[in-house]
PDB file of C-alpha atoms in Angstrom:
ATOM      1  CA  UNK A 178       0.000   0.000   0.000  1.00 52.00           C
ATOM      2  CA  UNK A 179       1.259   3.455  -0.875  1.00 83.00           C
ATOM      3  CA  UNK A 180       1.509   5.830   2.071  1.00 95.00           C
ATOM      4  CA  UNK A 181       2.950   8.990   0.504  1.00 95.00           C
ATOM      5  CA  UNK A 182      -0.335  10.731  -0.323  1.00 95.00           C
ATOM      6  CA  UNK A 183      -1.788  10.049   3.104  1.00 97.00           C
ATOM      7  CA  UNK A 184       1.398  11.266   4.787  1.00 98.00           C
ATOM      8  CA  UNK A 185       1.280  14.509   2.807  1.00 97.00           C
ATOM      9  CA  UNK A 186      -2.328  15.117   3.816  1.00 97.00           C
ATOM     10  CA  UNK A 187      -1.654  14.167   7.426  1.00 98.00           C
ATOM     11  CA  UNK A 188       1.379  16.427   7.754  1.00 98.00           C
ATOM     12  CA  UNK A 189      -0.226  19.340   5.926  1.00 98.00           C
ATOM     13  CA  UNK A 190      -3.128  19.258   8.376  1.00 98.00           C
ATOM     14  CA  UNK A 191      -0.812  18.935  11.382  1.00 98.00           C
ATOM     15  CA  UNK A 192       1.351  21.781  10.109  1.00 97.00           C
ATOM     16  CA  UNK A 193      -1.625  24.118   9.829  1.00 97.00           C
ATOM     17  CA  UNK A 194      -2.746  23.121  13.312  1.00 97.00           C
ATOM     18  CA  UNK A 195       0.713  23.780  14.777  1.00 96.00           C
ATOM     19  CA  UNK A 196       0.848  27.228  13.202  1.00 96.00           C
ATOM     20  CA  UNK A 197      -2.500  28.136  14.771  1.00 95.00           C
ATOM     21  CA  UNK A 198      -0.820  28.139  18.191  1.00 93.00           C
ATOM     22  CA  UNK A 199       1.002  31.253  19.483  1.00 86.00           C
ATOM     23  CA  UNK A 200       4.551  31.598  18.164  1.00 74.00           C
ATOM     24  CA  UNK A 201       5.902  31.356  21.692  1.00 72.00           C
ATOM     25  CA  UNK A 202       4.417  29.100  24.352  1.00 70.00           C
ATOM     26  CA  UNK A 203       4.943  28.081  27.941  1.00 70.00           C
ATOM     27  CA  UNK A 204       6.662  24.717  28.147  1.00 68.00           C
ATOM     28  CA  UNK A 205       7.243  22.255  30.963  1.00 69.00           C
ATOM     29  CA  UNK A 206       9.950  19.683  31.565  1.00 64.00           C
ATOM     30  CA  UNK A 207       9.038  16.018  31.052  1.00 66.00           C
ATOM     31  CA  UNK A 208      10.428  13.712  33.718  1.00 62.00           C
ATOM     32  CA  UNK A 209      13.944  14.206  35.032  1.00 58.00           C
ATOM     33  CA  UNK A 210      15.654  15.322  31.808  1.00 62.00           C
ATOM     34  CA  UNK A 211      15.617  19.139  31.462  1.00 58.00           C
ATOM     35  CA  UNK A 212      16.251  18.748  27.728  1.00 60.00           C
ATOM     36  CA  UNK A 213      12.853  17.128  27.271  1.00 72.00           C
ATOM     37  CA  UNK A 214      10.069  19.703  27.201  1.00 76.00           C
ATOM     38  CA  UNK A 215       6.438  19.669  26.135  1.00 87.00           C
ATOM     39  CA  UNK A 216       3.858  22.327  25.302  1.00 91.00           C
ATOM     40  CA  UNK A 217       0.070  22.079  24.981  1.00 91.00           C
ATOM     41  CA  UNK A 218       0.573  22.077  21.207  1.00 94.00           C
ATOM     42  CA  UNK A 219       2.611  18.829  21.349  1.00 94.00           C
ATOM     43  CA  UNK A 220      -0.242  17.060  23.110  1.00 94.00           C
ATOM     44  CA  UNK A 221      -2.950  18.411  20.792  1.00 95.00           C
ATOM     45  CA  UNK A 222      -1.050  17.646  17.585  1.00 96.00           C
ATOM     46  CA  UNK A 223      -0.092  14.167  18.780  1.00 96.00           C
ATOM     47  CA  UNK A 224      -3.709  13.363  19.585  1.00 96.00           C
ATOM     48  CA  UNK A 225      -4.841  14.745  16.222  1.00 97.00           C
ATOM     49  CA  UNK A 226      -2.329  12.667  14.268  1.00 98.00           C
ATOM     50  CA  UNK A 227      -3.027   9.532  16.282  1.00 97.00           C
ATOM     51  CA  UNK A 228      -6.769   9.839  15.727  1.00 97.00           C
ATOM     52  CA  UNK A 229      -6.440  10.334  11.969  1.00 98.00           C
ATOM     53  CA  UNK A 230      -4.062   7.387  11.594  1.00 98.00           C
ATOM     54  CA  UNK A 231      -6.218   4.988  13.596  1.00 98.00           C
ATOM     55  CA  UNK A 232      -9.355   6.089  11.788  1.00 98.00           C
ATOM     56  CA  UNK A 233      -7.810   4.991   8.485  1.00 97.00           C
ATOM     57  CA  UNK A 234      -5.628   2.129   9.747  1.00 97.00           C
ATOM     58  CA  UNK A 235      -7.392   0.758  12.865  1.00 98.00           C
ATOM     59  CA  UNK A 236      -5.324  -2.439  12.984  1.00 98.00           C
ATOM     60  CA  UNK A 237      -1.960  -0.671  13.103  1.00 98.00           C
ATOM     61  CA  UNK A 238       0.095   0.232  16.178  1.00 98.00           C
ATOM     62  CA  UNK A 239       0.934   3.857  16.985  1.00 98.00           C
ATOM     63  CA  UNK A 240       3.801   5.301  19.010  1.00 98.00           C
ATOM     64  CA  UNK A 241       3.312   8.956  19.929  1.00 97.00           C
ATOM     65  CA  UNK A 242       6.041  10.737  21.897  1.00 94.00           C
ATOM     66  CA  UNK A 243       3.447  12.456  24.075  1.00 90.00           C
ATOM     67  CA  UNK A 244       1.067   9.550  24.722  1.00 91.00           C
ATOM     68  CA  UNK A 245       0.863   5.882  25.640  1.00 90.00           C
ATOM     69  CA  UNK A 246       1.546   3.622  22.659  1.00 95.00           C
ATOM     70  CA  UNK A 247      -1.403   1.919  20.992  1.00 96.00           C
ATOM     71  CA  UNK A 248      -0.810  -1.755  20.226  1.00 97.00           C
ATOM     72  CA  UNK A 249      -2.537  -2.988  17.074  1.00 97.00           C
ATOM     73  CA  UNK A 250      -2.821  -6.382  15.431  1.00 98.00           C
ATOM     74  CA  UNK A 251      -0.998  -5.705  12.143  1.00 98.00           C
ATOM     75  CA  UNK A 252       2.738  -5.676  11.385  1.00 97.00           C
ATOM     76  CA  UNK A 253       2.710  -1.883  10.874  1.00 98.00           C
ATOM     77  CA  UNK A 254       3.684   0.707  13.476  1.00 98.00           C
ATOM     78  CA  UNK A 255       3.314   4.469  13.017  1.00 98.00           C
ATOM     79  CA  UNK A 256       5.846   6.580  14.916  1.00 98.00           C
ATOM     80  CA  UNK A 257       4.865  10.185  15.689  1.00 98.00           C
ATOM     81  CA  UNK A 258       6.851  13.155  16.932  1.00 97.00           C
ATOM     82  CA  UNK A 259       4.179  15.894  17.110  1.00 97.00           C
ATOM     83  CA  UNK A 260       6.756  18.673  17.396  1.00 96.00           C
ATOM     84  CA  UNK A 261      10.446  17.914  17.029  1.00 96.00           C
ATOM     85  CA  UNK A 262      12.416  20.866  18.354  1.00 94.00           C
ATOM     86  CA  UNK A 263       9.842  21.751  21.001  1.00 93.00           C
ATOM     87  CA  UNK A 264      12.267  24.073  22.790  1.00 91.00           C
ATOM     88  CA  UNK A 265      12.699  25.989  19.537  1.00 93.00           C
ATOM     89  CA  UNK A 266       8.949  26.107  18.972  1.00 94.00           C
ATOM     90  CA  UNK A 267       8.254  27.259  22.525  1.00 91.00           C
ATOM     91  CA  UNK A 268      10.810  30.053  22.149  1.00 90.00           C
ATOM     92  CA  UNK A 269       9.299  31.278  18.870  1.00 92.00           C
ATOM     93  CA  UNK A 270      11.988  29.867  16.557  1.00 94.00           C
ATOM     94  CA  UNK A 271      10.819  28.522  13.165  1.00 96.00           C
ATOM     95  CA  UNK A 272      13.272  25.589  13.370  1.00 97.00           C
ATOM     96  CA  UNK A 273      10.908  22.789  14.393  1.00 97.00           C
ATOM     97  CA  UNK A 274       9.033  20.051  12.569  1.00 98.00           C
ATOM     98  CA  UNK A 275       6.286  17.452  12.649  1.00 98.00           C
ATOM     99  CA  UNK A 276       7.437  13.885  11.970  1.00 98.00           C
ATOM    100  CA  UNK A 277       5.571  10.692  11.078  1.00 98.00           C
ATOM    101  CA  UNK A 278       7.407   7.477  10.259  1.00 98.00           C
ATOM    102  CA  UNK A 279       6.072   4.035   9.357  1.00 98.00           C
ATOM    103  CA  UNK A 280       7.615   0.675  10.240  1.00 98.00           C
ATOM    104  CA  UNK A 281       6.626  -2.721   8.907  1.00 97.00           C
ATOM    105  CA  UNK A 282       8.042  -5.648  10.890  1.00 97.00           C
ATOM    106  CA  UNK A 283      10.375  -3.097  12.480  1.00 96.00           C
ATOM    107  CA  UNK A 284      11.772  -1.856   9.150  1.00 97.00           C
ATOM    108  CA  UNK A 285      11.253   1.753   7.980  1.00 98.00           C
ATOM    109  CA  UNK A 286       9.002   1.823   4.910  1.00 98.00           C
ATOM    110  CA  UNK A 287       7.755   5.414   4.679  1.00 98.00           C
ATOM    111  CA  UNK A 288       8.081   8.730   6.419  1.00 98.00           C
ATOM    112  CA  UNK A 289       7.342  12.397   6.228  1.00 98.00           C
ATOM    113  CA  UNK A 290       8.472  15.629   7.826  1.00 98.00           C
ATOM    114  CA  UNK A 291       6.733  18.996   7.791  1.00 98.00           C
ATOM    115  CA  UNK A 292       8.599  22.205   8.619  1.00 98.00           C
ATOM    116  CA  UNK A 293       5.432  24.294   8.883  1.00 98.00           C
ATOM    117  CA  UNK A 294       7.006  27.643   9.768  1.00 97.00           C
ATOM    118  CA  UNK A 295       9.112  27.347   6.593  1.00 98.00           C
ATOM    119  CA  UNK A 296       6.295  25.927   4.391  1.00 98.00           C
ATOM    120  CA  UNK A 297       8.366  22.837   3.612  1.00 98.00           C
ATOM    121  CA  UNK A 298       7.248  19.215   3.311  1.00 98.00           C
ATOM    122  CA  UNK A 299       9.402  16.113   2.872  1.00 98.00           C
ATOM    123  CA  UNK A 300       7.864  12.715   2.068  1.00 98.00           C
ATOM    124  CA  UNK A 301       9.497   9.409   1.157  1.00 98.00           C
ATOM    125  CA  UNK A 302       8.543   5.796   0.628  1.00 98.00           C
ATOM    126  CA  UNK A 303      10.965   2.894   0.212  1.00 97.00           C
ATOM    127  CA  UNK A 304      11.610   2.281  -3.465  1.00 96.00           C
ATOM    128  CA  UNK A 305       9.700   5.398  -4.509  1.00 96.00           C
ATOM    129  CA  UNK A 306      12.228   8.137  -3.761  1.00 97.00           C
ATOM    130  CA  UNK A 307      12.051  11.196  -1.542  1.00 98.00           C
ATOM    131  CA  UNK A 308      10.429  14.516  -2.365  1.00 98.00           C
ATOM    132  CA  UNK A 309      10.697  18.011  -0.943  1.00 98.00           C
ATOM    133  CA  UNK A 310       7.691  20.194  -1.781  1.00 97.00           C
ATOM    134  CA  UNK A 311       7.016  17.879  -4.716  1.00 95.00           C
ATOM    135  CA  UNK A 312      10.543  17.920  -6.177  1.00 97.00           C
ATOM    136  CA  UNK A 313      12.690  14.772  -6.220  1.00 97.00           C
ATOM    137  CA  UNK A 314      15.572  14.903  -3.751  1.00 98.00           C
ATOM    138  CA  UNK A 315      19.005  13.558  -4.655  1.00 96.00           C
ATOM    139  CA  UNK A 316      21.985  13.937  -2.338  1.00 94.00           C
ATOM    140  CA  UNK A 317      25.201  14.534  -4.258  1.00 83.00           C
ATOM    141  CA  UNK A 318      28.030  12.161  -3.376  1.00 75.00           C
ATOM    142  CA  UNK A 319      30.913  14.190  -4.805  1.00 74.00           C
ATOM    143  CA  UNK A 320      32.769  17.119  -3.280  1.00 81.00           C
ATOM    144  CA  UNK A 321      35.039  17.352  -0.261  1.00 90.00           C
ATOM    145  CA  UNK A 322      34.049  17.265   3.404  1.00 93.00           C
ATOM    146  CA  UNK A 323      36.097  20.430   3.896  1.00 94.00           C
ATOM    147  CA  UNK A 324      33.595  22.244   1.662  1.00 94.00           C
ATOM    148  CA  UNK A 325      30.533  21.133   3.628  1.00 95.00           C
ATOM    149  CA  UNK A 326      28.392  22.565   6.390  1.00 96.00           C
ATOM    150  CA  UNK A 327      27.915  19.916   9.089  1.00 96.00           C
ATOM    151  CA  UNK A 328      25.163  19.972  11.713  1.00 97.00           C
ATOM    152  CA  UNK A 329      25.533  18.546  15.202  1.00 96.00           C
ATOM    153  CA  UNK A 330      22.661  18.133  17.638  1.00 93.00           C
ATOM    154  CA  UNK A 331      23.612  18.617  21.266  1.00 88.00           C
ATOM    155  CA  UNK A 332      21.482  18.272  24.385  1.00 84.00           C
ATOM    156  CA  UNK A 333      22.954  19.738  27.558  1.00 76.00           C
ATOM    157  CA  UNK A 334      24.032  16.941  29.882  1.00 73.00           C
ATOM    158  CA  UNK A 335      26.774  18.263  32.191  1.00 73.00           C
ATOM    159  CA  UNK A 336      28.593  14.932  32.378  1.00 75.00           C
ATOM    160  CA  UNK A 337      28.783  14.734  28.574  1.00 81.00           C
ATOM    161  CA  UNK A 338      29.672  18.291  27.565  1.00 87.00           C
ATOM    162  CA  UNK A 339      33.380  17.477  27.265  1.00 89.00           C
ATOM    163  CA  UNK A 340      32.632  14.585  24.883  1.00 89.00           C
ATOM    164  CA  UNK A 341      30.359  16.720  22.717  1.00 91.00           C
ATOM    165  CA  UNK A 342      32.948  19.476  22.603  1.00 91.00           C
ATOM    166  CA  UNK A 343      35.687  17.042  21.510  1.00 92.00           C
ATOM    167  CA  UNK A 344      33.486  15.769  18.678  1.00 92.00           C
ATOM    168  CA  UNK A 345      32.522  19.326  17.710  1.00 91.00           C
ATOM    169  CA  UNK A 346      36.172  20.380  17.632  1.00 93.00           C
ATOM    170  CA  UNK A 347      36.992  17.493  15.282  1.00 93.00           C
ATOM    171  CA  UNK A 348      34.055  18.332  13.025  1.00 93.00           C
ATOM    172  CA  UNK A 349      35.006  22.017  12.957  1.00 93.00           C
ATOM    173  CA  UNK A 350      38.580  21.185  11.958  1.00 94.00           C
ATOM    174  CA  UNK A 351      37.416  19.176   8.937  1.00 93.00           C
ATOM    175  CA  UNK A 352      34.457  21.101   7.478  1.00 93.00           C
ATOM    176  CA  UNK A 353      33.483  24.587   6.323  1.00 94.00           C
ATOM    177  CA  UNK A 354      31.253  25.333   9.298  1.00 95.00           C
ATOM    178  CA  UNK A 355      29.158  23.792  12.070  1.00 96.00           C
ATOM    179  CA  UNK A 356      25.390  24.371  12.328  1.00 97.00           C
ATOM    180  CA  UNK A 357      23.144  23.466  15.246  1.00 95.00           C
ATOM    181  CA  UNK A 358      19.349  23.805  15.423  1.00 96.00           C
ATOM    182  CA  UNK A 359      19.048  20.583  17.461  1.00 93.00           C
ATOM    183  CA  UNK A 360      15.932  19.676  15.490  1.00 96.00           C
ATOM    184  CA  UNK A 361      14.782  17.769  12.417  1.00 98.00           C
ATOM    185  CA  UNK A 362      15.499  20.911  10.395  1.00 98.00           C
ATOM    186  CA  UNK A 363      19.195  19.984  10.352  1.00 98.00           C
ATOM    187  CA  UNK A 364      18.514  16.489   9.048  1.00 98.00           C
ATOM    188  CA  UNK A 365      16.260  17.786   6.275  1.00 98.00           C
ATOM    189  CA  UNK A 366      19.032  20.152   5.203  1.00 98.00           C
ATOM    190  CA  UNK A 367      21.098  17.014   4.573  1.00 98.00           C
ATOM    191  CA  UNK A 368      18.264  15.606   2.434  1.00 98.00           C
ATOM    192  CA  UNK A 369      18.216  18.859   0.436  1.00 96.00           C
ATOM    193  CA  UNK A 370      21.990  18.824   0.012  1.00 95.00           C
ATOM    194  CA  UNK A 371      22.482  22.090   1.910  1.00 96.00           C
ATOM    195  CA  UNK A 372      24.425  20.288   4.665  1.00 96.00           C
ATOM    196  CA  UNK A 373      26.933  17.513   4.156  1.00 96.00           C
ATOM    197  CA  UNK A 374      25.943  15.668   7.314  1.00 96.00           C
ATOM    198  CA  UNK A 375      24.138  15.659  10.631  1.00 98.00           C
ATOM    199  CA  UNK A 376      24.964  13.865  13.880  1.00 97.00           C
ATOM    200  CA  UNK A 377      23.172  13.586  17.216  1.00 96.00           C
ATOM    201  CA  UNK A 378      24.074  11.254  20.072  1.00 94.00           C
ATOM    202  CA  UNK A 379      20.742  11.182  21.935  1.00 92.00           C
ATOM    203  CA  UNK A 380      17.545  10.336  20.071  1.00 96.00           C
ATOM    204  CA  UNK A 381      14.420   8.291  20.637  1.00 96.00           C
ATOM    205  CA  UNK A 382      12.658   6.168  18.055  1.00 98.00           C
ATOM    206  CA  UNK A 383      10.306   9.030  17.087  1.00 97.00           C
ATOM    207  CA  UNK A 384      13.341  11.139  16.189  1.00 97.00           C
ATOM    208  CA  UNK A 385      14.631   8.486  13.810  1.00 98.00           C
ATOM    209  CA  UNK A 386      12.094   6.655  11.664  1.00 98.00           C
ATOM    210  CA  UNK A 387      10.751   9.411   9.384  1.00 98.00           C
ATOM    211  CA  UNK A 388      14.219  10.896   8.874  1.00 98.00           C
ATOM    212  CA  UNK A 389      15.659   7.431   8.180  1.00 98.00           C
ATOM    213  CA  UNK A 390      13.425   6.915   5.141  1.00 98.00           C
ATOM    214  CA  UNK A 391      13.759  10.462   3.806  1.00 98.00           C
ATOM    215  CA  UNK A 392      17.566  10.405   3.957  1.00 98.00           C
ATOM    216  CA  UNK A 393      17.995   6.950   2.428  1.00 98.00           C
ATOM    217  CA  UNK A 394      15.462   7.592  -0.331  1.00 98.00           C
ATOM    218  CA  UNK A 395      17.312  10.841  -1.077  1.00 98.00           C
ATOM    219  CA  UNK A 396      20.412   8.748  -1.757  1.00 97.00           C
ATOM    220  CA  UNK A 397      22.068   9.358   1.592  1.00 97.00           C
ATOM    221  CA  UNK A 398      23.226   7.141   4.420  1.00 97.00           C
ATOM    222  CA  UNK A 399      21.410   6.946   7.759  1.00 98.00           C
ATOM    223  CA  UNK A 400      23.110   4.980  10.534  1.00 98.00           C
ATOM    224  CA  UNK A 401      24.259   5.088  14.117  1.00 97.00           C
ATOM    225  CA  UNK A 402      27.200   7.426  14.708  1.00 96.00           C
ATOM    226  CA  UNK A 403      29.590   4.468  14.840  1.00 95.00           C
ATOM    227  CA  UNK A 404      28.422   3.472  11.364  1.00 96.00           C
ATOM    228  CA  UNK A 405      26.334   0.488  12.429  1.00 96.00           C
ATOM    229  CA  UNK A 406      22.911  -0.083  10.902  1.00 96.00           C
ATOM    230  CA  UNK A 407      19.839   1.145  12.735  1.00 96.00           C
ATOM    231  CA  UNK A 408      16.996  -1.301  13.209  1.00 90.00           C
ATOM    232  CA  UNK A 409      13.775  -1.101  15.210  1.00 97.00           C
ATOM    233  CA  UNK A 410      12.515  -4.649  15.956  1.00 96.00           C
ATOM    234  CA  UNK A 411       9.530  -4.805  18.310  1.00 97.00           C
ATOM    235  CA  UNK A 412       9.218  -1.008  18.151  1.00 97.00           C
ATOM    236  CA  UNK A 413       6.741  -0.678  21.024  1.00 97.00           C
ATOM    237  CA  UNK A 414       9.507  -1.915  23.331  1.00 96.00           C
ATOM    238  CA  UNK A 415      11.996   0.699  22.043  1.00 96.00           C
ATOM    239  CA  UNK A 416      10.395   3.909  23.324  1.00 95.00           C
ATOM    240  CA  UNK A 417      12.935   4.369  26.154  1.00 93.00           C
ATOM    241  CA  UNK A 418      15.962   3.322  24.079  1.00 96.00           C
ATOM    242  CA  UNK A 419      18.591   5.853  23.029  1.00 94.00           C
ATOM    243  CA  UNK A 420      19.730   5.958  19.395  1.00 97.00           C
ATOM    244  CA  UNK A 421      22.659   7.912  18.007  1.00 96.00           C
ATOM    245  CA  UNK A 422      22.176   8.992  14.408  1.00 97.00           C
ATOM    246  CA  UNK A 423      24.353  10.002  11.486  1.00 98.00           C
ATOM    247  CA  UNK A 424      22.847  11.258   8.228  1.00 98.00           C
ATOM    248  CA  UNK A 425      25.159  12.136   5.346  1.00 97.00           C
ATOM    249  CA  UNK A 426      26.110  11.601   1.728  1.00 92.00           C
ATOM    250  CA  UNK A 427      27.618   8.117   1.251  1.00 90.00           C
ATOM    251  CA  UNK A 428      30.980   9.607   0.348  1.00 92.00           C
ATOM    252  CA  UNK A 429      31.287  11.273   3.758  1.00 94.00           C
ATOM    253  CA  UNK A 430      30.156   8.347   5.885  1.00 94.00           C
ATOM    254  CA  UNK A 431      33.571   6.906   6.734  1.00 93.00           C
ATOM    255  CA  UNK A 432      35.049  10.281   7.643  1.00 92.00           C
ATOM    256  CA  UNK A 433      32.090  11.210   9.813  1.00 93.00           C
ATOM    257  CA  UNK A 434      32.041   7.930  11.708  1.00 94.00           C
ATOM    258  CA  UNK A 435      35.735   8.490  12.354  1.00 91.00           C
ATOM    259  CA  UNK A 436      34.935  11.907  13.865  1.00 86.00           C
ATOM    260  CA  UNK A 437      32.387  10.304  16.182  1.00 84.00           C
ATOM    261  CA  UNK A 438      34.958   7.850  17.613  1.00 78.00           C
ATOM    262  CA  UNK A 439      36.054   9.783  20.673  1.00 60.00           C
TER     263      UNK A 439
END
């Protein structure tokens, strides 16, 4: 079954709904991690997406970052991040997105990302390519890493700042410049070819699945930062698991995994 058209409709609706909220909002910390915040918009958009998915695919499972997972009877699991970059959104920054990914038997098969404040939409399905605002995406594999902008996502964990800074220093010594929105915006810039790569050490499954399909269908490589393949078997059991991610053109993959080995 083709998912691309439904994903486009789903994300377009969610994007409009997100933009109806005030451009800056009060947020609260989720749990013990001060990097994890939520706003009323996250909850509303997550519920909206979940309801639309289950209305059309009632047998499927759904993982929503802001809600309890729904276990279905089919082999398909939808993975929702209602607002990725919530801290940005809450502060009034346009660098946030809505993400929906689809797994079948734990393998990514389709995904979409809306950047509603920028009027951008990215949709991909395995074997069908990736598209940004309707145009086919193709990551170039030539060029030198020294000519590239590289994005690095960094949450603030005091015990890990030194590690992040060592990795950042290595990246900065090998590329044209470092960028850091700490949101799905950075990963989509890789899909567009604006950035040569993106790395982030701390992600959950809802940060990964949609981006995974978009990057690979754009001709890029999406892996863990050590270069190992990412897989999501039994996805409903993976909601507390941490994933590192590396998205880049294939020609930069070896060099970027080397930078991550600290």
